[in-house]
Amino acid sequence: AQTVTQSQPEMSVQEAETVTLSCTYDTSESNYYLFWYKQPPSRQMILVIRQEAYKQQNATENRFSVNFQKAAKSFSLKISDSQLGDTAMYFCAFMTFSGNTPLVFGKGTRLSVIA
Amino acid sequence: DSGVTQTPKHLITATGQRVTLRCSPRSGDLSVYWYQQSLDQGLQFLIQYYNGEERAKGNILERFSAQQFPDLHSELNLSSLELGDSALYFCASSPQGGLTEAFFGQGTRLTVV
């Protein structure tokens, strides 16, 4: 069974600074997807970024980028130029390549961006 | 808009009652997942359906049941409700294979009083 671990329950960052959220996972699969979801106070789940395990290049989406280390089973999220609107819970998630198994979530990291 | 529709958005009911939560997945998505999120908690996987069949089961109570219909919409039935069942219930859908991700509905907030 796959597991996802987020070791930082809470983090804070000053506006305009950079912050990195950590995520590790455990799987015996070789093909899979990794995701970061954002859940703002509205509690809607919003996809931030996705990484395919077969791609060596790290995914980027504007101010959001990941550091994917497949051998270490590590998948961290870097937020650059943090904005107040980035304040949210961030969940790391794992899905097998076929999509026929549950999306497995970590317990989340609560990020506060401070003005 | 993710394309996943959940109804109702809010539901208040009394202990001991039964409710049904509905989810319409994105057009063409075969997999439907149900998750429970209690206050300030992570998402707990309940159950997954794939093209009408149960595919995986998580920490779903025996008082809870679900099904996926031929038109691929899904319903989550919660019975003999307890105060502790108060939570946000998410439905997500994903297509089969290929580049994939889970698309989440806006959730149904259930309050048991």
Coordinates of C-alpha atoms in Angstrom, one line a residue:
Chain A
A1 CA 0.0 0.0 0.0
Q2 CA 1.1 3.5 -0.8
T3 CA 1.7 6.0 2.0
V4 CA 2.3 9.8 1.9
T5 CA 4.0 11.6 4.7
Q6 CA 4.1 15.4 5.3
S7 CA 6.3 16.0 8.3
Q8 CA 5.5 19.7 8.7
P9 CA 2.1 20.3 10.2
E10 CA 2.4 24.1 10.1
M11 CA 4.7 26.6 8.4
S12 CA 4.8 30.3 8.0
V13 CA 6.6 32.6 5.5
Q14 CA 6.9 36.3 5.0
E15 CA 5.2 37.8 2.0
A16 CA 7.4 37.8 -1.1
E17 CA 9.7 35.2 0.4
T18 CA 10.2 31.6 -0.7
V19 CA 9.0 28.5 1.3
T20 CA 9.5 24.8 0.7
L21 CA 7.0 22.2 1.8
S22 CA 8.2 18.6 2.2
C23 CA 6.6 15.3 1.2
T24 CA 7.8 11.8 1.2
Y25 CA 6.0 8.7 -0.1
D26 CA 6.4 5.0 -0.2
T27 CA 5.4 2.8 -3.1
S28 CA 6.5 -0.3 -4.9
E29 CA 5.1 1.1 -8.2
S30 CA 7.4 2.4 -10.9
N31 CA 4.8 4.5 -12.7
Y32 CA 2.7 7.0 -10.8
Y33 CA 1.7 10.6 -10.4
L34 CA 2.3 13.0 -7.6
F35 CA 0.3 16.1 -6.8
W36 CA 0.1 19.1 -4.6
Y37 CA -3.4 20.3 -3.7
K38 CA -4.2 23.5 -2.1
Q39 CA -7.2 23.9 0.2
P40 CA -7.9 27.6 1.1
P41 CA -10.3 28.6 3.9
S42 CA -13.2 28.0 1.4
R43 CA -12.2 24.3 1.7
Q44 CA -12.3 23.7 -2.0
M45 CA -9.5 21.3 -3.2
I46 CA -7.5 23.0 -5.9
L47 CA -4.8 21.3 -7.9
V48 CA -1.5 23.2 -7.7
I49 CA 0.9 21.1 -9.6
R50 CA 1.3 17.6 -11.0
Q51 CA 4.4 15.4 -11.6
E52 CA 4.6 12.3 -13.6
A53 CA 7.1 9.8 -12.2
Y54 CA 8.6 8.9 -15.6
K55 CA 9.6 12.5 -16.2
Q56 CA 13.0 13.5 -14.8
Q57 CA 12.3 17.2 -15.3
N58 CA 10.7 18.9 -12.3
A59 CA 7.2 20.4 -12.9
T60 CA 6.7 24.1 -12.6
E61 CA 3.6 26.3 -12.6
N62 CA 4.3 30.0 -12.4
R63 CA 5.5 30.6 -8.8
F64 CA 5.1 26.9 -7.9
S65 CA 7.8 24.3 -8.6
V66 CA 8.6 20.9 -7.3
N67 CA 11.8 19.0 -6.4
F68 CA 11.1 15.4 -7.4
Q69 CA 13.7 12.9 -6.2
K70 CA 12.4 9.5 -7.3
A71 CA 15.1 7.4 -5.7
A72 CA 14.6 9.1 -2.4
K73 CA 10.8 9.1 -2.9
S74 CA 10.7 12.8 -2.1
F75 CA 8.4 15.4 -3.6
S76 CA 8.8 18.9 -2.2
L77 CA 6.9 22.0 -3.2
K78 CA 8.6 25.4 -3.5
I79 CA 6.5 28.5 -3.5
S80 CA 8.4 31.6 -4.7
D81 CA 7.3 35.2 -4.1
S82 CA 4.7 34.1 -1.5
Q83 CA 1.5 36.0 -1.6
L84 CA -1.2 36.4 1.1
G85 CA -3.5 34.3 -1.1
D86 CA -1.2 31.3 -0.8
T87 CA -2.4 30.9 2.8
A88 CA -4.0 27.5 2.9
M89 CA -3.6 23.8 3.7
Y90 CA -1.4 22.0 1.3
F91 CA -1.8 18.3 0.6
C92 CA 0.7 16.1 -1.1
A93 CA -1.0 13.2 -2.9
F94 CA -0.1 10.0 -4.9
M95 CA -1.9 8.2 -7.6
T96 CA -0.9 5.1 -9.5
F97 CA -0.4 5.4 -13.3
S98 CA -3.6 3.5 -14.1
G99 CA -5.8 5.8 -12.0
N100 CA -7.6 2.7 -10.8
T101 CA -6.5 3.0 -7.2
P102 CA -7.3 5.6 -4.6
L103 CA -5.7 9.0 -4.5
V104 CA -3.7 8.8 -1.3
F105 CA -3.2 12.0 0.6
G106 CA -0.7 13.2 3.3
K107 CA -2.1 14.8 6.4
G108 CA -1.3 18.3 5.1
T109 CA 0.8 21.3 5.9
R110 CA -0.9 24.5 7.0
L111 CA 0.9 27.4 5.4
S112 CA 0.4 31.0 6.7
V113 CA 1.8 33.9 4.6
I114 CA 2.5 36.9 6.9
A115 CA 2.4 40.4 5.6
Chain B
D1 CA -15.0 24.9 -12.1
S2 CA -13.7 21.3 -12.0
G3 CA -16.7 19.8 -13.8
V4 CA -17.6 17.6 -10.8
T5 CA -20.9 18.5 -9.2
Q6 CA -21.9 17.6 -5.7
T7 CA -25.3 18.1 -4.2
P8 CA -26.4 19.3 -1.8
K9 CA -23.7 21.8 -0.8
H10 CA -24.9 22.0 2.8
L11 CA -27.0 19.5 4.8
I12 CA -28.1 19.7 8.4
T13 CA -29.8 16.7 9.9
A14 CA -30.5 15.1 13.3
T15 CA -28.7 12.2 14.9
G16 CA -30.1 8.8 13.8
Q17 CA -31.2 10.1 10.4
R18 CA -30.2 8.9 7.0
V19 CA -28.9 11.2 4.2
T20 CA -27.8 10.7 0.6
L21 CA -25.0 12.7 -1.0
R22 CA -24.9 12.9 -4.8
C23 CA -21.9 13.3 -7.1
S24 CA -21.9 13.8 -10.9
P25 CA -18.4 13.2 -12.3
R26 CA -16.8 15.0 -15.2
S27 CA -18.0 13.9 -18.5
G28 CA -16.2 10.7 -19.5
D29 CA -14.5 10.1 -16.1
L30 CA -15.0 6.5 -15.0
S31 CA -13.6 6.6 -11.5
V32 CA -15.4 8.2 -8.6
Y33 CA -13.8 8.6 -5.2
W34 CA -15.4 9.6 -1.9
Y35 CA -13.5 11.3 0.8
Q36 CA -14.3 12.5 4.3
Q37 CA -12.7 15.5 5.8
S38 CA -13.4 16.3 9.5
L39 CA -12.6 19.7 10.9
D40 CA -8.9 20.5 10.5
Q41 CA -8.2 17.0 9.4
G42 CA -6.8 15.5 6.2
L43 CA -8.8 13.7 3.6
Q44 CA -9.8 10.1 4.6
F45 CA -10.5 7.8 1.7
L46 CA -13.9 6.1 1.9
I47 CA -14.5 4.2 -1.3
Q48 CA -13.8 4.2 -5.0
Y49 CA -16.0 3.1 -7.9
Y50 CA -14.8 2.4 -11.4
N51 CA -17.3 2.1 -14.2
G52 CA -20.1 1.0 -11.8
E53 CA -18.0 -1.5 -9.8
E54 CA -16.5 -1.0 -6.4
R55 CA -12.8 -0.8 -6.9
A56 CA -11.3 0.0 -3.5
K57 CA -12.6 0.5 0.0
G58 CA -11.0 2.6 2.7
N59 CA -12.1 3.4 6.2
I60 CA -15.8 3.4 5.5
L61 CA -18.1 2.6 8.3
E62 CA -20.7 -0.1 7.9
R63 CA -23.4 2.6 8.4
F64 CA -22.1 4.1 5.1
S65 CA -22.7 2.7 1.7
A66 CA -22.2 3.9 -1.9
Q67 CA -23.0 3.0 -5.4
Q68 CA -22.2 4.2 -8.9
F69 CA -25.0 4.1 -11.4
P70 CA -24.9 3.3 -15.2
D71 CA -24.8 7.0 -16.0
L72 CA -21.7 7.1 -13.8
H73 CA -23.1 9.4 -11.1
S74 CA -22.5 8.2 -7.6
E75 CA -24.4 8.4 -4.3
L76 CA -23.0 8.1 -0.8
N77 CA -25.6 7.0 1.8
L78 CA -25.0 7.7 5.4
S79 CA -27.3 6.2 8.0
S80 CA -27.8 6.2 11.7
L81 CA -26.0 9.4 11.8
E82 CA -23.9 10.4 14.7
L83 CA -22.5 13.8 15.8
G84 CA -19.0 12.6 14.8
D85 CA -20.2 12.1 11.2
S86 CA -20.3 15.9 10.8
A87 CA -17.7 16.6 8.1
L88 CA -17.0 17.8 4.6
Y89 CA -17.6 15.0 2.1
F90 CA -15.7 15.3 -1.2
C91 CA -16.3 13.5 -4.4
A92 CA -13.6 13.3 -7.0
S93 CA -13.4 11.8 -10.4
S94 CA -10.6 10.8 -12.7
P95 CA -10.4 9.4 -16.2
Q96 CA -8.9 6.0 -17.0
G97 CA -5.3 5.7 -17.7
G98 CA -3.0 8.2 -19.5
L99 CA -2.3 11.6 -18.1
T100 CA -4.6 11.7 -15.2
E101 CA -5.5 13.5 -12.1
A102 CA -8.4 13.7 -9.7
F103 CA -10.9 16.5 -10.1
F104 CA -12.7 17.5 -6.9
G105 CA -16.2 18.7 -6.4
Q106 CA -16.9 21.5 -4.0
G107 CA -17.9 19.1 -1.3
T108 CA -21.0 18.6 0.8
R109 CA -20.8 20.0 4.3
L110 CA -22.8 17.7 6.6
T111 CA -23.8 18.9 10.0
V112 CA -25.4 16.4 12.4
V113 CA -27.2 18.0 15.3

